[in-house]
Structures are given as C-alpha cells and as structure tokens.
Tab-separated table of C-alpha atoms and ligand atoms in Angstrom:
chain	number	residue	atom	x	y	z
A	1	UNK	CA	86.739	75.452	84.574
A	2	UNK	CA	89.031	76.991	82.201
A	3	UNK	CA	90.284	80.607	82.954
A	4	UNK	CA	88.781	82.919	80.340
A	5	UNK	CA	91.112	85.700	79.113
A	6	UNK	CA	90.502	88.263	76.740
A	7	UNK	CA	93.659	90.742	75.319
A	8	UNK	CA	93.995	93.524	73.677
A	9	UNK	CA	97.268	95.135	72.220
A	10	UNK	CA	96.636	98.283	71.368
A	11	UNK	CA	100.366	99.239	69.654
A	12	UNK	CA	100.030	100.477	65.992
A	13	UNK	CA	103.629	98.090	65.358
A	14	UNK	CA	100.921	94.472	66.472
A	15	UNK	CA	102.970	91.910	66.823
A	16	UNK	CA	106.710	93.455	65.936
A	17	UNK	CA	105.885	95.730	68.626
A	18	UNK	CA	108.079	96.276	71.560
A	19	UNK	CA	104.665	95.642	73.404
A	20	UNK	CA	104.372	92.376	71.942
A	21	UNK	CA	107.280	91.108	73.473
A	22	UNK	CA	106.697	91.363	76.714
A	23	UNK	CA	102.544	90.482	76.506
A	24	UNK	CA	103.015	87.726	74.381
A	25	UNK	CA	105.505	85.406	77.331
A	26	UNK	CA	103.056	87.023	79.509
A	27	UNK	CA	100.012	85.141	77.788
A	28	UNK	CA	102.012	82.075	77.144
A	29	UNK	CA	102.208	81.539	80.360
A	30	UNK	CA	98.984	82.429	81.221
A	31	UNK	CA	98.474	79.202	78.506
A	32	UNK	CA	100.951	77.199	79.835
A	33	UNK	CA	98.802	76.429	82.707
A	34	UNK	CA	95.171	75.952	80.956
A	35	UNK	CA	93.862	79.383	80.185
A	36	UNK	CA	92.079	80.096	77.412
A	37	UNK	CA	93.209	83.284	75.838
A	38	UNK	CA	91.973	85.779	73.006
A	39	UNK	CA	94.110	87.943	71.314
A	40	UNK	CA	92.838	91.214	69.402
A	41	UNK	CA	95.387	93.685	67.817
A	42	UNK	CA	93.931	96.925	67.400
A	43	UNK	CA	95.666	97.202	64.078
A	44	UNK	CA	94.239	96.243	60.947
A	45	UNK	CA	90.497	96.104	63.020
A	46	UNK	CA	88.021	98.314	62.048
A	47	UNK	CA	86.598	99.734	65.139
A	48	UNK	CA	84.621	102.907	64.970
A	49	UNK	CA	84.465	106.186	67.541
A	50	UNK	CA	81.281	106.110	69.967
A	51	UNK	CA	79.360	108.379	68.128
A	52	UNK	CA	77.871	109.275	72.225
A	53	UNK	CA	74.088	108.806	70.940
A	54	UNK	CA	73.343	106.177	73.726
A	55	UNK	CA	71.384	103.968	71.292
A	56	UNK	CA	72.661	101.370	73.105
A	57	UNK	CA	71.238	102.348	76.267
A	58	UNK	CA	68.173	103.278	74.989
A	59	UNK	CA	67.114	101.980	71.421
A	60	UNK	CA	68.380	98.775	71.333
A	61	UNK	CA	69.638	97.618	75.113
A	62	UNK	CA	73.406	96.340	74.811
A	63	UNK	CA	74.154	96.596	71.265
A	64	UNK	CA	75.775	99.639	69.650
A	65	UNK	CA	74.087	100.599	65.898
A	66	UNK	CA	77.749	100.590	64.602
A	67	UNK	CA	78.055	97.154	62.748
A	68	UNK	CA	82.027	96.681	63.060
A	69	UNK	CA	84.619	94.616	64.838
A	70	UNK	CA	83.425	95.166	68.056
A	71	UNK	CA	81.006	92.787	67.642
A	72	UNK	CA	83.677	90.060	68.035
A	73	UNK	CA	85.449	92.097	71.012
A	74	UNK	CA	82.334	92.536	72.959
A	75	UNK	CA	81.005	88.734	73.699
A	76	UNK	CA	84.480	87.788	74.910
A	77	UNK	CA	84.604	90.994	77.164
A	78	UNK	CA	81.561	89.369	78.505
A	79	UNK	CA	82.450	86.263	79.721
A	80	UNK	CA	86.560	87.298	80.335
A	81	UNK	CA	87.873	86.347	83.510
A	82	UNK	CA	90.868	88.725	82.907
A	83	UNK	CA	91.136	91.681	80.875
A	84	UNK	CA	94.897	92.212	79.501
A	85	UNK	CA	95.457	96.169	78.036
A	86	UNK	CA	98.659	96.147	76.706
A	87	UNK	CA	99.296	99.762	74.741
A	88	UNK	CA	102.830	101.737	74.148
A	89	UNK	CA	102.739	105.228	75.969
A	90	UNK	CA	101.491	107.383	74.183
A	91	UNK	CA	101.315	111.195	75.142
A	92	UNK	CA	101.565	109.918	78.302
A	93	UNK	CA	98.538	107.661	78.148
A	94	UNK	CA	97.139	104.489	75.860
A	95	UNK	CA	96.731	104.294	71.720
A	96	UNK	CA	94.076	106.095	70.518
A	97	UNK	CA	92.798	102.705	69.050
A	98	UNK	CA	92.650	101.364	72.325
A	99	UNK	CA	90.844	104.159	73.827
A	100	UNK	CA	88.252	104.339	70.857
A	101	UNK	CA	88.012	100.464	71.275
A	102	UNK	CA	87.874	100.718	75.142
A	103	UNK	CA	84.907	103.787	74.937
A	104	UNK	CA	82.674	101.196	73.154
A	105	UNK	CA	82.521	99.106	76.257
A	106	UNK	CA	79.321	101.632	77.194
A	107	UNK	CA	77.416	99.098	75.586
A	108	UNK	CA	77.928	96.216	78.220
A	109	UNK	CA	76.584	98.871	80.760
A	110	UNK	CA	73.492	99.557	82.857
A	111	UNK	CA	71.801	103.068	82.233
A	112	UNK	CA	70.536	103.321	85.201
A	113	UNK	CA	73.564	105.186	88.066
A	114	UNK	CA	73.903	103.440	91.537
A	115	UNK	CA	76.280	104.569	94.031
A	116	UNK	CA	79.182	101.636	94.242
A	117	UNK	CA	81.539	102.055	97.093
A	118	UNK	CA	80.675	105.765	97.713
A	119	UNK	CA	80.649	106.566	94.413
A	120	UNK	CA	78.471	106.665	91.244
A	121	UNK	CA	79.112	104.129	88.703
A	122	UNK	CA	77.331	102.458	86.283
A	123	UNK	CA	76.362	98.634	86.926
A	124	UNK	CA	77.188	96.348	83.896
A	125	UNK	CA	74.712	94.095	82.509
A	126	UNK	CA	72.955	91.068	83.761
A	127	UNK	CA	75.435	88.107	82.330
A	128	UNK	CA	78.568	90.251	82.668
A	129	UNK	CA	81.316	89.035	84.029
A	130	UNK	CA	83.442	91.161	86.641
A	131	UNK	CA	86.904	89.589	87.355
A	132	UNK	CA	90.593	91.008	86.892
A	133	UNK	CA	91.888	93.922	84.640
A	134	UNK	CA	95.780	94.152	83.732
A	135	UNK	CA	97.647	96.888	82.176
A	136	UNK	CA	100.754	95.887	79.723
A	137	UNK	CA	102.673	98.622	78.422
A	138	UNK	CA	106.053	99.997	77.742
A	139	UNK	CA	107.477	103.234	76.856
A	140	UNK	CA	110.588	104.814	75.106
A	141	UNK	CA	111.482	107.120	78.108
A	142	UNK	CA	113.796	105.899	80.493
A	143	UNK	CA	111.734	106.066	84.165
A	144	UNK	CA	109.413	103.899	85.644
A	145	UNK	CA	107.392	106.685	87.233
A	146	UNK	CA	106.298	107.571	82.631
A	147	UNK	CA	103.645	104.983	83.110
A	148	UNK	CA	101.561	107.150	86.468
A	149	UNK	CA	99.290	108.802	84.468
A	150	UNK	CA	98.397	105.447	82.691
A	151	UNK	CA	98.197	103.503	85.720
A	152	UNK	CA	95.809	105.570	87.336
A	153	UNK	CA	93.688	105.538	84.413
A	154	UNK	CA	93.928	101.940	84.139
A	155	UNK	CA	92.641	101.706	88.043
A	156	UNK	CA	89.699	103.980	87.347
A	157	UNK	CA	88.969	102.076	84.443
A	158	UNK	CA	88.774	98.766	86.366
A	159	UNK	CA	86.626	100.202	88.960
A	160	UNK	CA	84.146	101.306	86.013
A	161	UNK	CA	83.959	97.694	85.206
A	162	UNK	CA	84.078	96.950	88.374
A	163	UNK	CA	87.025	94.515	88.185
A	164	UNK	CA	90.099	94.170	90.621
A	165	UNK	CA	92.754	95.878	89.339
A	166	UNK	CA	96.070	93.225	89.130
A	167	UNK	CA	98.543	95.184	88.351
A	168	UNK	CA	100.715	95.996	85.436
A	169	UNK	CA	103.926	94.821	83.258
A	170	UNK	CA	106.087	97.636	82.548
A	171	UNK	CA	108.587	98.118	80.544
A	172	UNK	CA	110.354	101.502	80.850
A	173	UNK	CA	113.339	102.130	78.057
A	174	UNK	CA	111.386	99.751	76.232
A	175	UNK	CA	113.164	100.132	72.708
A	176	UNK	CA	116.206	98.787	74.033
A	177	UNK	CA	115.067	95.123	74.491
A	178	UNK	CA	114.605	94.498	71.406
A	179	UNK	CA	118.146	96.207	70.336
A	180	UNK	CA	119.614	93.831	73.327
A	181	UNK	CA	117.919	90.879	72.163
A	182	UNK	CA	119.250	91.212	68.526
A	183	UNK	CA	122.887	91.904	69.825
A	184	UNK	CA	122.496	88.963	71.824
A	185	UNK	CA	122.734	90.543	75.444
A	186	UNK	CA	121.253	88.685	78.485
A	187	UNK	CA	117.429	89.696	78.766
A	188	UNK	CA	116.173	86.385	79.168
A	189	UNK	CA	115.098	86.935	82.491
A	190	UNK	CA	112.555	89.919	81.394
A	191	UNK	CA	110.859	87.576	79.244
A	192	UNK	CA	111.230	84.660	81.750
A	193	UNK	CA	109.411	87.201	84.441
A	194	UNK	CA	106.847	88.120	82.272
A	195	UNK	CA	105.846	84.018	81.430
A	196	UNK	CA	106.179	83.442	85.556
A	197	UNK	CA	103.486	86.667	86.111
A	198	UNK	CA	100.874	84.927	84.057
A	199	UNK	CA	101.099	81.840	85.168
A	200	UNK	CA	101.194	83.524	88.468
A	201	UNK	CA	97.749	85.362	88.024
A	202	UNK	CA	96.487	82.077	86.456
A	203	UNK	CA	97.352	79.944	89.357
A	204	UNK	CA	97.604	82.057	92.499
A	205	UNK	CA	95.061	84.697	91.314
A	206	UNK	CA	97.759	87.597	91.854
A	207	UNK	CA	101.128	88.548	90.674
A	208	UNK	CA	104.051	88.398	92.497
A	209	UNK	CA	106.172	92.383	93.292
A	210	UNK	CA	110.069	91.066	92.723
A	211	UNK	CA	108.198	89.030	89.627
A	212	UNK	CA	106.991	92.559	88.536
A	213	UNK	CA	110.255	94.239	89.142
A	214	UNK	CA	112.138	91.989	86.896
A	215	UNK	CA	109.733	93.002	83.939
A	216	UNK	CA	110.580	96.718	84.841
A	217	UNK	CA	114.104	96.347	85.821
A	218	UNK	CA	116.733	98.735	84.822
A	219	UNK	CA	118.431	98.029	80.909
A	220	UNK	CA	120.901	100.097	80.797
A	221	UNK	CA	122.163	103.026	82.214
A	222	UNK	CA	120.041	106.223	81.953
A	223	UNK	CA	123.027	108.412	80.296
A	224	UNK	CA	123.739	105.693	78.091
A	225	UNK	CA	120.327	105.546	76.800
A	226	UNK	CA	119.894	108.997	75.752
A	227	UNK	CA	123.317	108.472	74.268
A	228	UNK	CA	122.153	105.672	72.133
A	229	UNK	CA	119.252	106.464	71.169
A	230	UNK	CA	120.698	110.274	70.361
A	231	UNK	CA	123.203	108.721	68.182
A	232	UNK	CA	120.384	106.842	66.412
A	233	UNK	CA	118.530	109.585	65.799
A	234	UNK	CA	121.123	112.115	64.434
A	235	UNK	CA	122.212	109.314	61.917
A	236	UNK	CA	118.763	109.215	60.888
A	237	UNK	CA	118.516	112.563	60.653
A	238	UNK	CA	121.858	112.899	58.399
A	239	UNK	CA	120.621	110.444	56.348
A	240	UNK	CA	117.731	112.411	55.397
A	241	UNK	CA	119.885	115.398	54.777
A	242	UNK	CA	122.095	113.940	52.268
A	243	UNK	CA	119.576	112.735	50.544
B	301	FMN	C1	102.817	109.251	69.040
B	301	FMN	C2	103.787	108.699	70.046
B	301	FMN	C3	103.730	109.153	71.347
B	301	FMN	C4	104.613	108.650	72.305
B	301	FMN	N1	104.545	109.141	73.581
B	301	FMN	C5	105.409	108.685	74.516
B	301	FMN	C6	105.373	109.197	75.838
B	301	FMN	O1	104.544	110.029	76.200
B	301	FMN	N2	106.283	108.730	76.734
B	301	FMN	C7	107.207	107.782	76.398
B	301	FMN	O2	108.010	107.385	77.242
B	301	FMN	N3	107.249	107.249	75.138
B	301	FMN	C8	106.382	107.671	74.196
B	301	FMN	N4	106.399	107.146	72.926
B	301	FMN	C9	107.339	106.047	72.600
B	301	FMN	C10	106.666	104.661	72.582
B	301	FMN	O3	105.993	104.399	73.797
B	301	FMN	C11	107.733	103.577	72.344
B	301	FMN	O4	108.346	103.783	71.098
B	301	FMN	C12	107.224	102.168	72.434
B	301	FMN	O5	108.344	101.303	72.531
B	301	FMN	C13	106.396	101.736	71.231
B	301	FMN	O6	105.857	100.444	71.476
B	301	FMN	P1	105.327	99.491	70.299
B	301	FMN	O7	106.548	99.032	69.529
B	301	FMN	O8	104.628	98.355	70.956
B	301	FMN	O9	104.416	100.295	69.441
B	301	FMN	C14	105.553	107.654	71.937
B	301	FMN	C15	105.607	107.206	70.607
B	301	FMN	C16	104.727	107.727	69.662
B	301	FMN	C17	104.802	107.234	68.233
C-alpha cells in the first residue's frame, strides 16, 4: 500500500521560500519511490484561530464550527502516514500560520485524558492514524543549535499525536543557498541529501545522521556571513535614505 504523506509549509514566501527548497527534493523523493504526497501552503489558505470553545469535543464530536480550509487539511491528517512541518524560524519557533493551523488539530482528539507513557495525553480518535512526524525548517542565523527550541516543540508535538518523531531537515544560514545557487556555487549535494532523506524514510522507515548532516552542513564561513548579509543590509538601508 501506498505511503500516505501529508505536508505543510508554513513560510509566508510558499514556494519561493528558502523552505521550499529544501522540502520540496525532500518530497520528491519521498515520490520518487511511490508515496503519495499532499502539499498545503499556509499562504493564501484561510485558516481561522481556535476560538478554545471545545465545540468540537462536545457539540458536534470531531468537527470544529469554523467552516474554512481546514476542512481539506483535516481528512488527510487522518489517514497520513507521515506528517512533514516545514516552517522558517520564527522568534525562535514556527509561523504563526502554522501554529494557528497546527492548534486546530484538537478536533481529531479524544476528550476524555488517559495517562500515555506516564503522562496525560489526549487519545486521538477512533480511525486516526498515528505514524511519523518530521520537522523541515531553516533559519537566517548562522548555528545549528537556532532550531532547539523548535525541535523540542516539534517532539512534544509528536508525542501529542502520538507519532514517532523522525527527525528534522535543517537548514541553518539558510538565505545563503539560494544566493549560492543563483551565483552558481556547488550546493548540489544539500539538495541531493534532502531527495536521499525521503526516499530514506519512505523505504527504510528512518533517516539516515551523515544524510541529515549534509542538509545542515556548514555554507560558508560564520564571519563571512554576517559580512554578507551586513553589506546587504546597509545597501538596503542607503537606498532608502537617498530616496
Ligand atoms: C518575523 C521573523 C522572525 C524571524 N526569526 C528568526 C529567528 O528567531 N532566528 C533565525 O535564525 N531567523 C529568523 N528569521 C529569519 C528566517 O527564518 C529566514 O529569513 C528564513 O530563511 C525564511 O524562510 P522562508 O524563505 O521559507 O520564509 C525570522 C524572519 C522573520 C521575518
């Protein structure tokens, strides 16, 4: 049986994103070797807040009163075999799209607490699948270690679904692969990485560490980054002044 994935990309830019670039190899490869994929940008949906009244807990059992795009999100969370997050860091954490899309998941959710692995969680609903959960993000500071806080929300998050946590494509500095990509610089392999992870998850139900590490590998230099990116901005900031 096919492998049922469900994305979600979260970055305001969709698909010119710097996000984009690294989820959409990943999810070609995840294709490549017979999954069947579904791809929601946040952008341009029209998804509202959780208003937190718990009418779908307790008026009308698994369906929120808000009559919006979630309605086409929700039956492919359902049956997903792998949930893809991919968001830019921001303040240190997802899109607030994503997060307003990811707080009406309540709805696929039991009322009723039970105590899962020593600790209290909510069950999901008869017919919903479990599986995997990945995280897909990048960020425009330099270091790895920018994406903790969202990792460890992303874990938590699986363990409220109660999926297995996969892992995560990251792509610190992430502003400079696209600037290497249009000067023509060798990057190939990022991309070629992030194609090999999905078909990896796909295939071997896991993704490989040095796979991982080539998706997060070092760019550039750290000093030249700032540099670059400083220069950037203070043209762009002279710009405005002579205007
Ligand atoms: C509102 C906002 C908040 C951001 N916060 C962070 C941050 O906390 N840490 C960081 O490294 N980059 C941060 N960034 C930079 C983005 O993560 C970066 O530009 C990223 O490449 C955007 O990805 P996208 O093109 O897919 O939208 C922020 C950008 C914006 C607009």
């Amino acid at each position: 049986m096919k492998m049922k994935v469900l994305a979600i990309n979260g970055s305001p830019h969709a698909q010119k994103g710097n996000t984009a670039l690294i989820l959409q190899p990943f999810l070609d490869g995840m294709k490549e070797v017979g999954a069947e994929v579904h791809l929601f940008y946040t952008k341009g949906m029209k998804i509202n807040p959780c208003q937190g009244e718990h009418t779908c807990w307790f008026h009308t059992p698994g369906k929120c009163f808000q009559e919006d795009d979630m309605q086409e999100v929700l039956p492919k969370l359902i049956q997903a075999d792998i949930l893809v997050l991919a968001t830019p860091l921001y303040v240190d954490g997802m899109t607030g799209p994503m997060k307003t899309l990811l707080d009406r998941f309540i709805s696929i959710g039991d009322p009723i607490m039970e105590l899962r692995d020593g600790h209290c969680r909510h069950p999901r609903r008869p017919g919903v699948k479990d599986g995997k959960l990945v995280l897909v993000s990048n960020c425009g500071f330099w270091e790895l270690d920018n994406f903790d806080p969202l990792i460890v929300h992303a874990q938590a998050i699986s363990r409220n679904l109660g999926r297995e946590f996969s892992g995560a494509l990251l792509r610190p500095h992430g502003p400079a692969l696209k600037a290497m990509v249009n000067q023509g610089m060798p990057v190939n392999d990022v991309f070629e990485a992030a194609k090999e992870a999905g078909r990896q998850l796909i295939q071997d139900g896991r993704m490989n560490a040095d796979t991982l590490k080539i998706i997060s590998r070092q760019l550039v230099p750290r000093q030249q980054y700032v540099d670059i990116a400083n220069q950037h901005v203070r043209k762009l900031l002279s710009a405005l002044e002579d205007k």
